[in-house]
Amino acid sequence: MLLHKMRKKLLLGNWKMNKLASEAKEFALASAPFAALAKKNNIEIGVAPTYLSLATVKEFASKDMIVAAQNVHFMDHGAYTGEVSVPMLKEFGIDWVIIGHSERRAYDNETNQKCHDKMKVLFENNMVPVYCVGETLAEFEAGQTKAVVGRQVREGLADFSADDVKRLVVAYEPVWSIGTGKNASSEIAEDICGFVRETLRDMFGSVADEIRVLYGGSVKPVNVKEYLSCPNVDGALVGGASLKIESFEELLTNIL
Ligand code: PEP
């Protein structure tokens, strides 16, 4: 069996700052049929709602859907106004967290070190980080993609053990393709996802073959299959096209 066949495909929707809790509930209530379809086809699916909708989606979505937070603080509690901690997520059964999304890196000063501190707490609590990496347009045009992504992987994951990272998911999301409709080609996605895996192998050894590496950036029903056909692309992190139930369903059915 090819090594990549061992990795379960993963389709994760990042809702960003979208959907009222009532709208999130509507999506959750409709999730049973497509969650069952995904399970039957050995594909994992999930969504990352806002903090205010997490509990609702967790309660009303199919138990086969992953429900992920979009961020977390690295401290358990304390004087950190506006933040949410791991124990607070765990109380609601939330085990997955997106870390270092480019929008947080750009607007909230989320550095590789901060991502590292957050992932440390997640690993300590047997949780799953979806660690986002990716270069800006200027970096892409300057031919610096691998230098930038390599640094994000090495600094964000420095000093963890192979045992820690076996739960990790990495998402390669070129910043210039997020929400822009400007896709990275499947060749670029495969090349950089493969590079991420090589970097993980260099750092952690053979566990790299078990870590899922996703592509993200203007993934739509029409192009999702092309990305997921690449040997080193184990799934997709999807923003815009994950918001509507029909579109999410279509993303799934198009990769079956
Ligand atoms: C994202 O938010 O991670 C993303 C990839 O967004 P979009 O699919 O809208 O480009």
mmCIF file of C-alpha atoms and ligand atoms in Angstrom:
data_model
loop_
_atom_site.group_PDB
_atom_site.id
_atom_site.type_symbol
_atom_site.label_atom_id
_atom_site.label_comp_id
_atom_site.label_asym_id
_atom_site.label_seq_id
_atom_site.Cartn_x
_atom_site.Cartn_y
_atom_site.Cartn_z
ATOM 1 C CA MET A 1 0.000 0.000 0.000
ATOM 2 C CA LEU A 2 1.258 3.506 -0.777
ATOM 3 C CA LEU A 3 2.161 5.399 2.357
ATOM 4 C CA HIS A 4 -0.187 8.293 1.673
ATOM 5 C CA LYS A 5 -3.112 5.877 1.453
ATOM 6 C CA MET A 6 -2.712 5.318 5.191
ATOM 7 C CA ARG A 7 -3.669 8.903 5.886
ATOM 8 C CA LYS A 8 -7.381 9.558 6.136
ATOM 9 C CA LYS A 9 -8.549 12.419 3.914
ATOM 10 C CA LEU A 10 -9.688 15.482 5.836
ATOM 11 C CA LEU A 11 -12.040 18.256 4.775
ATOM 12 C CA LEU A 12 -12.133 21.091 7.283
ATOM 13 C CA GLY A 13 -14.203 24.254 6.956
ATOM 14 C CA ASN A 14 -12.913 27.460 8.499
ATOM 15 C CA TRP A 15 -15.893 29.706 9.063
ATOM 16 C CA LYS A 16 -13.800 32.656 10.236
ATOM 17 C CA MET A 17 -15.999 35.509 11.581
ATOM 18 C CA ASN A 18 -19.114 34.294 9.813
ATOM 19 C CA LYS A 19 -22.487 32.883 10.883
ATOM 20 C CA LEU A 20 -24.688 33.800 13.814
ATOM 21 C CA ALA A 21 -25.134 30.978 16.324
ATOM 22 C CA SER A 22 -28.619 30.419 14.861
ATOM 23 C CA GLU A 23 -27.102 29.964 11.379
ATOM 24 C CA ALA A 24 -24.399 27.682 12.719
ATOM 25 C CA LYS A 25 -27.099 25.588 14.381
ATOM 26 C CA GLU A 26 -28.959 25.283 11.096
ATOM 27 C CA PHE A 27 -25.820 23.936 9.432
ATOM 28 C CA ALA A 28 -25.186 21.569 12.355
ATOM 29 C CA LEU A 29 -28.721 20.190 12.244
ATOM 30 C CA ALA A 30 -28.323 19.443 8.538
ATOM 31 C CA SER A 31 -24.992 17.674 8.935
ATOM 32 C CA ALA A 32 -26.099 14.091 9.654
ATOM 33 C CA PRO A 33 -26.487 12.877 6.039
ATOM 34 C CA PHE A 34 -23.202 14.209 4.720
ATOM 35 C CA ALA A 35 -21.320 13.244 7.880
ATOM 36 C CA ALA A 36 -22.609 9.692 7.381
ATOM 37 C CA LEU A 37 -21.558 9.782 3.737
ATOM 38 C CA ALA A 38 -18.088 10.977 4.696
ATOM 39 C CA LYS A 39 -17.744 8.251 7.312
ATOM 40 C CA LYS A 40 -18.840 5.580 4.879
ATOM 41 C CA ASN A 41 -16.119 6.740 2.491
ATOM 42 C CA ASN A 42 -13.445 6.969 5.185
ATOM 43 C CA ILE A 43 -13.153 10.748 4.959
ATOM 44 C CA GLU A 44 -13.029 13.006 8.019
ATOM 45 C CA ILE A 45 -14.968 16.261 7.887
ATOM 46 C CA GLY A 46 -15.322 19.166 10.253
ATOM 47 C CA VAL A 47 -15.913 22.862 10.726
ATOM 48 C CA ALA A 48 -14.359 25.620 12.817
ATOM 49 C CA PRO A 49 -17.099 28.028 13.954
ATOM 50 C CA THR A 50 -16.601 31.166 16.046
ATOM 51 C CA TYR A 51 -16.198 30.690 19.798
ATOM 52 C CA LEU A 52 -19.805 31.758 20.321
ATOM 53 C CA SER A 53 -21.111 28.962 18.102
ATOM 54 C CA LEU A 54 -18.790 26.160 19.205
ATOM 55 C CA ALA A 55 -21.057 24.743 21.903
ATOM 56 C CA THR A 56 -24.109 24.898 19.643
ATOM 57 C CA VAL A 57 -22.396 23.155 16.742
ATOM 58 C CA LYS A 58 -20.892 20.559 19.067
ATOM 59 C CA GLU A 59 -24.339 19.836 20.489
ATOM 60 C CA PHE A 60 -26.327 19.694 17.266
ATOM 61 C CA ALA A 61 -23.910 18.452 14.604
ATOM 62 C CA SER A 62 -23.381 14.806 13.780
ATOM 63 C CA LYS A 63 -20.988 13.192 16.263
ATOM 64 C CA ASP A 64 -18.925 12.236 13.206
ATOM 65 C CA MET A 65 -18.119 15.886 12.503
ATOM 66 C CA ILE A 66 -14.988 17.445 13.942
ATOM 67 C CA VAL A 67 -15.722 20.741 15.645
ATOM 68 C CA ALA A 68 -12.624 22.919 15.862
ATOM 69 C CA ALA A 69 -11.859 26.268 17.480
ATOM 70 C CA GLN A 70 -10.174 28.945 15.386
ATOM 71 C CA ASN A 71 -7.737 29.972 18.130
ATOM 72 C CA VAL A 72 -6.805 29.378 21.772
ATOM 73 C CA HIS A 73 -4.613 31.010 24.435
ATOM 74 C CA PHE A 74 -1.623 29.152 25.842
ATOM 75 C CA MET A 75 -2.447 29.938 29.481
ATOM 76 C CA ASP A 76 -5.149 28.063 31.397
ATOM 77 C CA HIS A 77 -6.717 31.140 32.987
ATOM 78 C CA GLY A 78 -5.816 34.633 34.155
ATOM 79 C CA ALA A 79 -5.737 38.269 33.158
ATOM 80 C CA TYR A 80 -5.949 37.833 29.368
ATOM 81 C CA THR A 81 -8.953 39.880 28.336
ATOM 82 C CA GLY A 82 -10.746 38.534 25.303
ATOM 83 C CA GLU A 83 -9.006 35.160 25.304
ATOM 84 C CA VAL A 84 -10.240 31.572 25.650
ATOM 85 C CA SER A 85 -8.213 28.707 27.136
ATOM 86 C CA VAL A 86 -7.776 24.987 26.573
ATOM 87 C CA PRO A 87 -9.810 23.928 29.663
ATOM 88 C CA MET A 88 -12.655 26.142 28.423
ATOM 89 C CA LEU A 89 -12.621 24.384 25.056
ATOM 90 C CA LYS A 90 -12.299 20.964 26.633
ATOM 91 C CA GLU A 91 -15.346 21.595 28.811
ATOM 92 C CA PHE A 92 -17.342 21.620 25.581
ATOM 93 C CA GLY A 93 -15.584 18.599 24.094
ATOM 94 C CA ILE A 94 -13.558 20.663 21.605
ATOM 95 C CA ASP A 95 -10.278 18.890 20.815
ATOM 96 C CA TRP A 96 -9.217 20.536 17.559
ATOM 97 C CA VAL A 97 -7.835 24.062 17.162
ATOM 98 C CA ILE A 98 -6.619 26.006 14.122
ATOM 99 C CA ILE A 99 -3.279 27.591 14.964
ATOM 100 C CA GLY A 100 -1.453 30.363 13.126
ATOM 101 C CA HIS A 101 -3.999 31.063 10.404
ATOM 102 C CA SER A 102 -2.528 33.743 8.125
ATOM 103 C CA GLU A 103 -5.260 36.190 9.123
ATOM 104 C CA ARG A 104 -4.205 35.826 12.759
ATOM 105 C CA ARG A 105 -0.545 36.078 11.788
ATOM 106 C CA ALA A 106 -1.340 39.285 9.869
ATOM 107 C CA TYR A 107 -3.827 40.993 12.208
ATOM 108 C CA ASP A 108 -3.029 39.558 15.642
ATOM 109 C CA ASN A 109 0.744 39.310 15.609
ATOM 110 C CA GLU A 110 0.639 35.516 15.770
ATOM 111 C CA THR A 111 4.345 34.648 15.508
ATOM 112 C CA ASN A 112 5.885 31.206 15.053
ATOM 113 C CA GLN A 113 6.839 31.360 18.752
ATOM 114 C CA LYS A 114 3.247 32.069 19.819
ATOM 115 C CA CYS A 115 2.040 29.226 17.609
ATOM 116 C CA HIS A 116 4.611 26.997 19.287
ATOM 117 C CA ASP A 117 3.412 27.965 22.782
ATOM 118 C CA LYS A 118 -0.180 27.241 21.856
ATOM 119 C CA MET A 119 0.624 23.894 20.236
ATOM 120 C CA LYS A 120 2.639 22.901 23.332
ATOM 121 C CA VAL A 121 -0.499 23.206 25.464
ATOM 122 C CA LEU A 122 -2.569 21.388 22.867
ATOM 123 C CA PHE A 123 -0.138 18.461 22.714
ATOM 124 C CA GLU A 124 -0.024 18.307 26.510
ATOM 125 C CA ASN A 125 -3.796 17.944 26.454
ATOM 126 C CA ASN A 126 -3.937 15.352 23.672
ATOM 127 C CA MET A 127 -5.576 17.867 21.367
ATOM 128 C CA VAL A 128 -5.115 18.362 17.623
ATOM 129 C CA PRO A 129 -3.567 21.546 16.245
ATOM 130 C CA VAL A 130 -4.190 22.413 12.612
ATOM 131 C CA TYR A 131 -1.024 24.421 12.111
ATOM 132 C CA CYS A 132 -1.278 26.863 9.201
ATOM 133 C CA VAL A 133 1.777 27.892 7.237
ATOM 134 C CA GLY A 134 2.183 29.776 3.990
ATOM 135 C CA GLU A 135 3.972 32.601 2.236
ATOM 136 C CA THR A 136 2.765 36.053 1.206
ATOM 137 C CA LEU A 137 2.533 37.130 -2.428
ATOM 138 C CA ALA A 138 5.760 39.147 -2.140
ATOM 139 C CA GLU A 139 7.557 36.111 -0.702
ATOM 140 C CA PHE A 140 6.123 33.865 -3.409
ATOM 141 C CA GLU A 141 7.221 36.244 -6.152
ATOM 142 C CA ALA A 142 10.689 36.492 -4.618
ATOM 143 C CA GLY A 143 11.014 32.693 -4.733
ATOM 144 C CA GLN A 144 11.105 32.453 -0.930
ATOM 145 C CA THR A 145 8.229 30.016 -0.422
ATOM 146 C CA LYS A 146 10.281 27.101 0.887
ATOM 147 C CA ALA A 147 12.460 29.335 3.067
ATOM 148 C CA VAL A 148 9.380 30.906 4.683
ATOM 149 C CA VAL A 149 7.349 27.710 5.049
ATOM 150 C CA GLY A 150 10.395 25.778 6.268
ATOM 151 C CA ARG A 151 10.990 28.382 8.968
ATOM 152 C CA GLN A 152 7.343 28.350 10.032
ATOM 153 C CA VAL A 153 7.419 24.563 10.360
ATOM 154 C CA ARG A 154 10.793 24.411 12.141
ATOM 155 C CA GLU A 155 10.155 27.282 14.563
ATOM 156 C CA GLY A 156 6.518 26.465 15.259
ATOM 157 C CA LEU A 157 7.305 22.818 15.966
ATOM 158 C CA ALA A 158 10.746 23.176 17.543
ATOM 159 C CA ASP A 159 11.526 20.788 20.406
ATOM 160 C CA PHE A 160 8.393 18.687 20.163
ATOM 161 C CA SER A 161 8.720 14.912 20.098
ATOM 162 C CA ALA A 162 7.615 12.464 17.425
ATOM 163 C CA ASP A 163 5.003 11.312 19.930
ATOM 164 C CA ASP A 164 3.621 14.874 20.262
ATOM 165 C CA VAL A 165 3.330 15.528 16.551
ATOM 166 C CA LYS A 166 1.584 12.297 15.639
ATOM 167 C CA ARG A 167 -1.661 14.174 16.347
ATOM 168 C CA LEU A 168 -0.647 17.217 14.300
ATOM 169 C CA VAL A 169 -2.288 18.415 11.087
ATOM 170 C CA VAL A 170 -0.456 21.008 8.963
ATOM 171 C CA ALA A 171 -2.254 23.236 6.457
ATOM 172 C CA TYR A 172 -0.248 24.823 3.677
ATOM 173 C CA GLU A 173 -2.122 27.977 2.723
ATOM 174 C CA PRO A 174 -0.367 30.434 0.426
ATOM 175 C CA VAL A 175 -1.569 33.804 1.728
ATOM 176 C CA TRP A 176 -2.048 35.104 -1.815
ATOM 177 C CA SER A 177 -4.636 32.431 -2.521
ATOM 178 C CA ILE A 178 -6.799 32.792 0.594
ATOM 179 C CA GLY A 179 -10.157 34.340 -0.171
ATOM 180 C CA THR A 180 -8.801 35.779 -3.404
ATOM 181 C CA GLY A 181 -10.068 33.219 -5.889
ATOM 182 C CA LYS A 182 -6.446 33.023 -7.060
ATOM 183 C CA ASN A 183 -5.524 29.373 -6.710
ATOM 184 C CA ALA A 184 -2.112 27.911 -6.314
ATOM 185 C CA SER A 185 -1.801 25.241 -8.996
ATOM 186 C CA SER A 186 -2.051 21.629 -7.865
ATOM 187 C CA GLU A 187 1.656 21.317 -8.816
ATOM 188 C CA ILE A 188 2.544 24.056 -6.332
ATOM 189 C CA ALA A 189 0.286 22.510 -3.679
ATOM 190 C CA GLU A 190 1.913 19.099 -4.149
ATOM 191 C CA ASP A 191 5.417 20.547 -4.212
ATOM 192 C CA ILE A 192 5.013 22.555 -0.993
ATOM 193 C CA CYS A 193 2.946 19.951 0.873
ATOM 194 C CA GLY A 194 5.669 17.429 -0.060
ATOM 195 C CA PHE A 195 8.299 19.895 1.168
ATOM 196 C CA VAL A 196 6.405 20.266 4.479
ATOM 197 C CA ARG A 197 6.418 16.478 4.844
ATOM 198 C CA GLU A 198 10.153 16.289 4.075
ATOM 199 C CA THR A 199 10.794 18.960 6.708
ATOM 200 C CA LEU A 200 8.670 17.023 9.215
ATOM 201 C CA ARG A 201 10.597 13.848 8.341
ATOM 202 C CA ASP A 202 13.875 15.638 8.910
ATOM 203 C CA MET A 203 12.648 16.848 12.306
ATOM 204 C CA PHE A 204 10.673 13.853 13.553
ATOM 205 C CA GLY A 205 11.480 10.834 11.402
ATOM 206 C CA SER A 206 8.973 8.365 10.008
ATOM 207 C CA VAL A 207 5.986 9.780 11.913
ATOM 208 C CA ALA A 208 5.950 12.375 9.090
ATOM 209 C CA ASP A 209 4.206 9.756 6.953
ATOM 210 C CA GLU A 210 1.270 9.756 9.373
ATOM 211 C CA ILE A 211 0.866 13.537 9.643
ATOM 212 C CA ARG A 212 -1.795 14.987 7.426
ATOM 213 C CA VAL A 213 -0.823 17.966 5.300
ATOM 214 C CA LEU A 214 -3.740 19.928 3.868
ATOM 215 C CA TYR A 215 -3.887 22.507 1.121
ATOM 216 C CA GLY A 216 -5.945 25.668 1.629
ATOM 217 C CA GLY A 217 -6.618 28.682 -0.529
ATOM 218 C CA SER A 218 -9.712 29.229 -2.697
ATOM 219 C CA VAL A 219 -10.605 25.538 -2.676
ATOM 220 C CA LYS A 220 -14.025 25.118 -4.294
ATOM 221 C CA PRO A 221 -16.181 22.159 -5.305
ATOM 222 C CA VAL A 222 -14.850 22.549 -8.840
ATOM 223 C CA ASN A 223 -11.157 22.180 -7.926
ATOM 224 C CA VAL A 224 -11.148 20.168 -4.703
ATOM 225 C CA LYS A 225 -10.629 16.829 -6.425
ATOM 226 C CA GLU A 226 -7.580 18.033 -8.303
ATOM 227 C CA TYR A 227 -5.868 19.004 -5.048
ATOM 228 C CA LEU A 228 -6.844 15.859 -3.210
ATOM 229 C CA SER A 229 -5.522 13.707 -6.035
ATOM 230 C CA CYS A 230 -1.987 14.891 -5.226
ATOM 231 C CA PRO A 231 -0.068 12.245 -3.234
ATOM 232 C CA ASN A 232 1.112 14.665 -0.543
ATOM 233 C CA VAL A 233 -2.146 16.597 -0.175
ATOM 234 C CA ASP A 234 -4.241 14.826 2.436
ATOM 235 C CA GLY A 235 -7.191 17.161 2.459
ATOM 236 C CA ALA A 236 -8.300 20.764 2.353
ATOM 237 C CA LEU A 237 -8.839 23.667 4.705
ATOM 238 C CA VAL A 238 -11.677 25.605 3.128
ATOM 239 C CA GLY A 239 -12.976 29.067 3.948
ATOM 240 C CA GLY A 240 -15.641 30.571 1.697
ATOM 241 C CA ALA A 241 -16.838 27.331 0.101
ATOM 242 C CA SER A 242 -17.460 25.717 3.493
ATOM 243 C CA LEU A 243 -20.079 28.209 4.613
ATOM 244 C CA LYS A 244 -23.113 27.011 2.701
ATOM 245 C CA ILE A 245 -24.425 23.530 3.427
ATOM 246 C CA GLU A 246 -24.871 22.766 -0.288
ATOM 247 C CA SER A 247 -21.361 23.872 -1.124
ATOM 248 C CA PHE A 248 -19.832 21.916 1.770
ATOM 249 C CA GLU A 249 -21.738 18.856 0.638
ATOM 250 C CA GLU A 250 -20.538 19.366 -2.906
ATOM 251 C CA LEU A 251 -16.930 19.607 -1.736
ATOM 252 C CA LEU A 252 -17.395 16.211 -0.157
ATOM 253 C CA THR A 253 -19.240 14.493 -2.982
ATOM 254 C CA ASN A 254 -16.692 15.783 -5.487
ATOM 255 C CA ILE A 255 -13.881 13.923 -3.750
ATOM 256 C CA LEU A 256 -15.668 10.607 -3.330
HETATM 257 C C1 PEP B 1 -8.993 29.730 4.870
HETATM 258 O O1 PEP B 1 -9.636 30.534 5.486
HETATM 259 O O2 PEP B 1 -8.212 28.981 5.476
HETATM 260 C C2 PEP B 1 -9.165 29.659 3.417
HETATM 261 C C3 PEP B 1 -8.421 28.817 2.744
HETATM 262 O O3 PEP B 1 -10.098 30.475 2.842
HETATM 263 P P1 PEP B 1 -10.687 30.390 1.329
HETATM 264 O O4 PEP B 1 -11.015 28.939 1.085
HETATM 265 O O5 PEP B 1 -11.896 31.253 1.344
HETATM 266 O O6 PEP B 1 -9.601 30.862 0.425
#
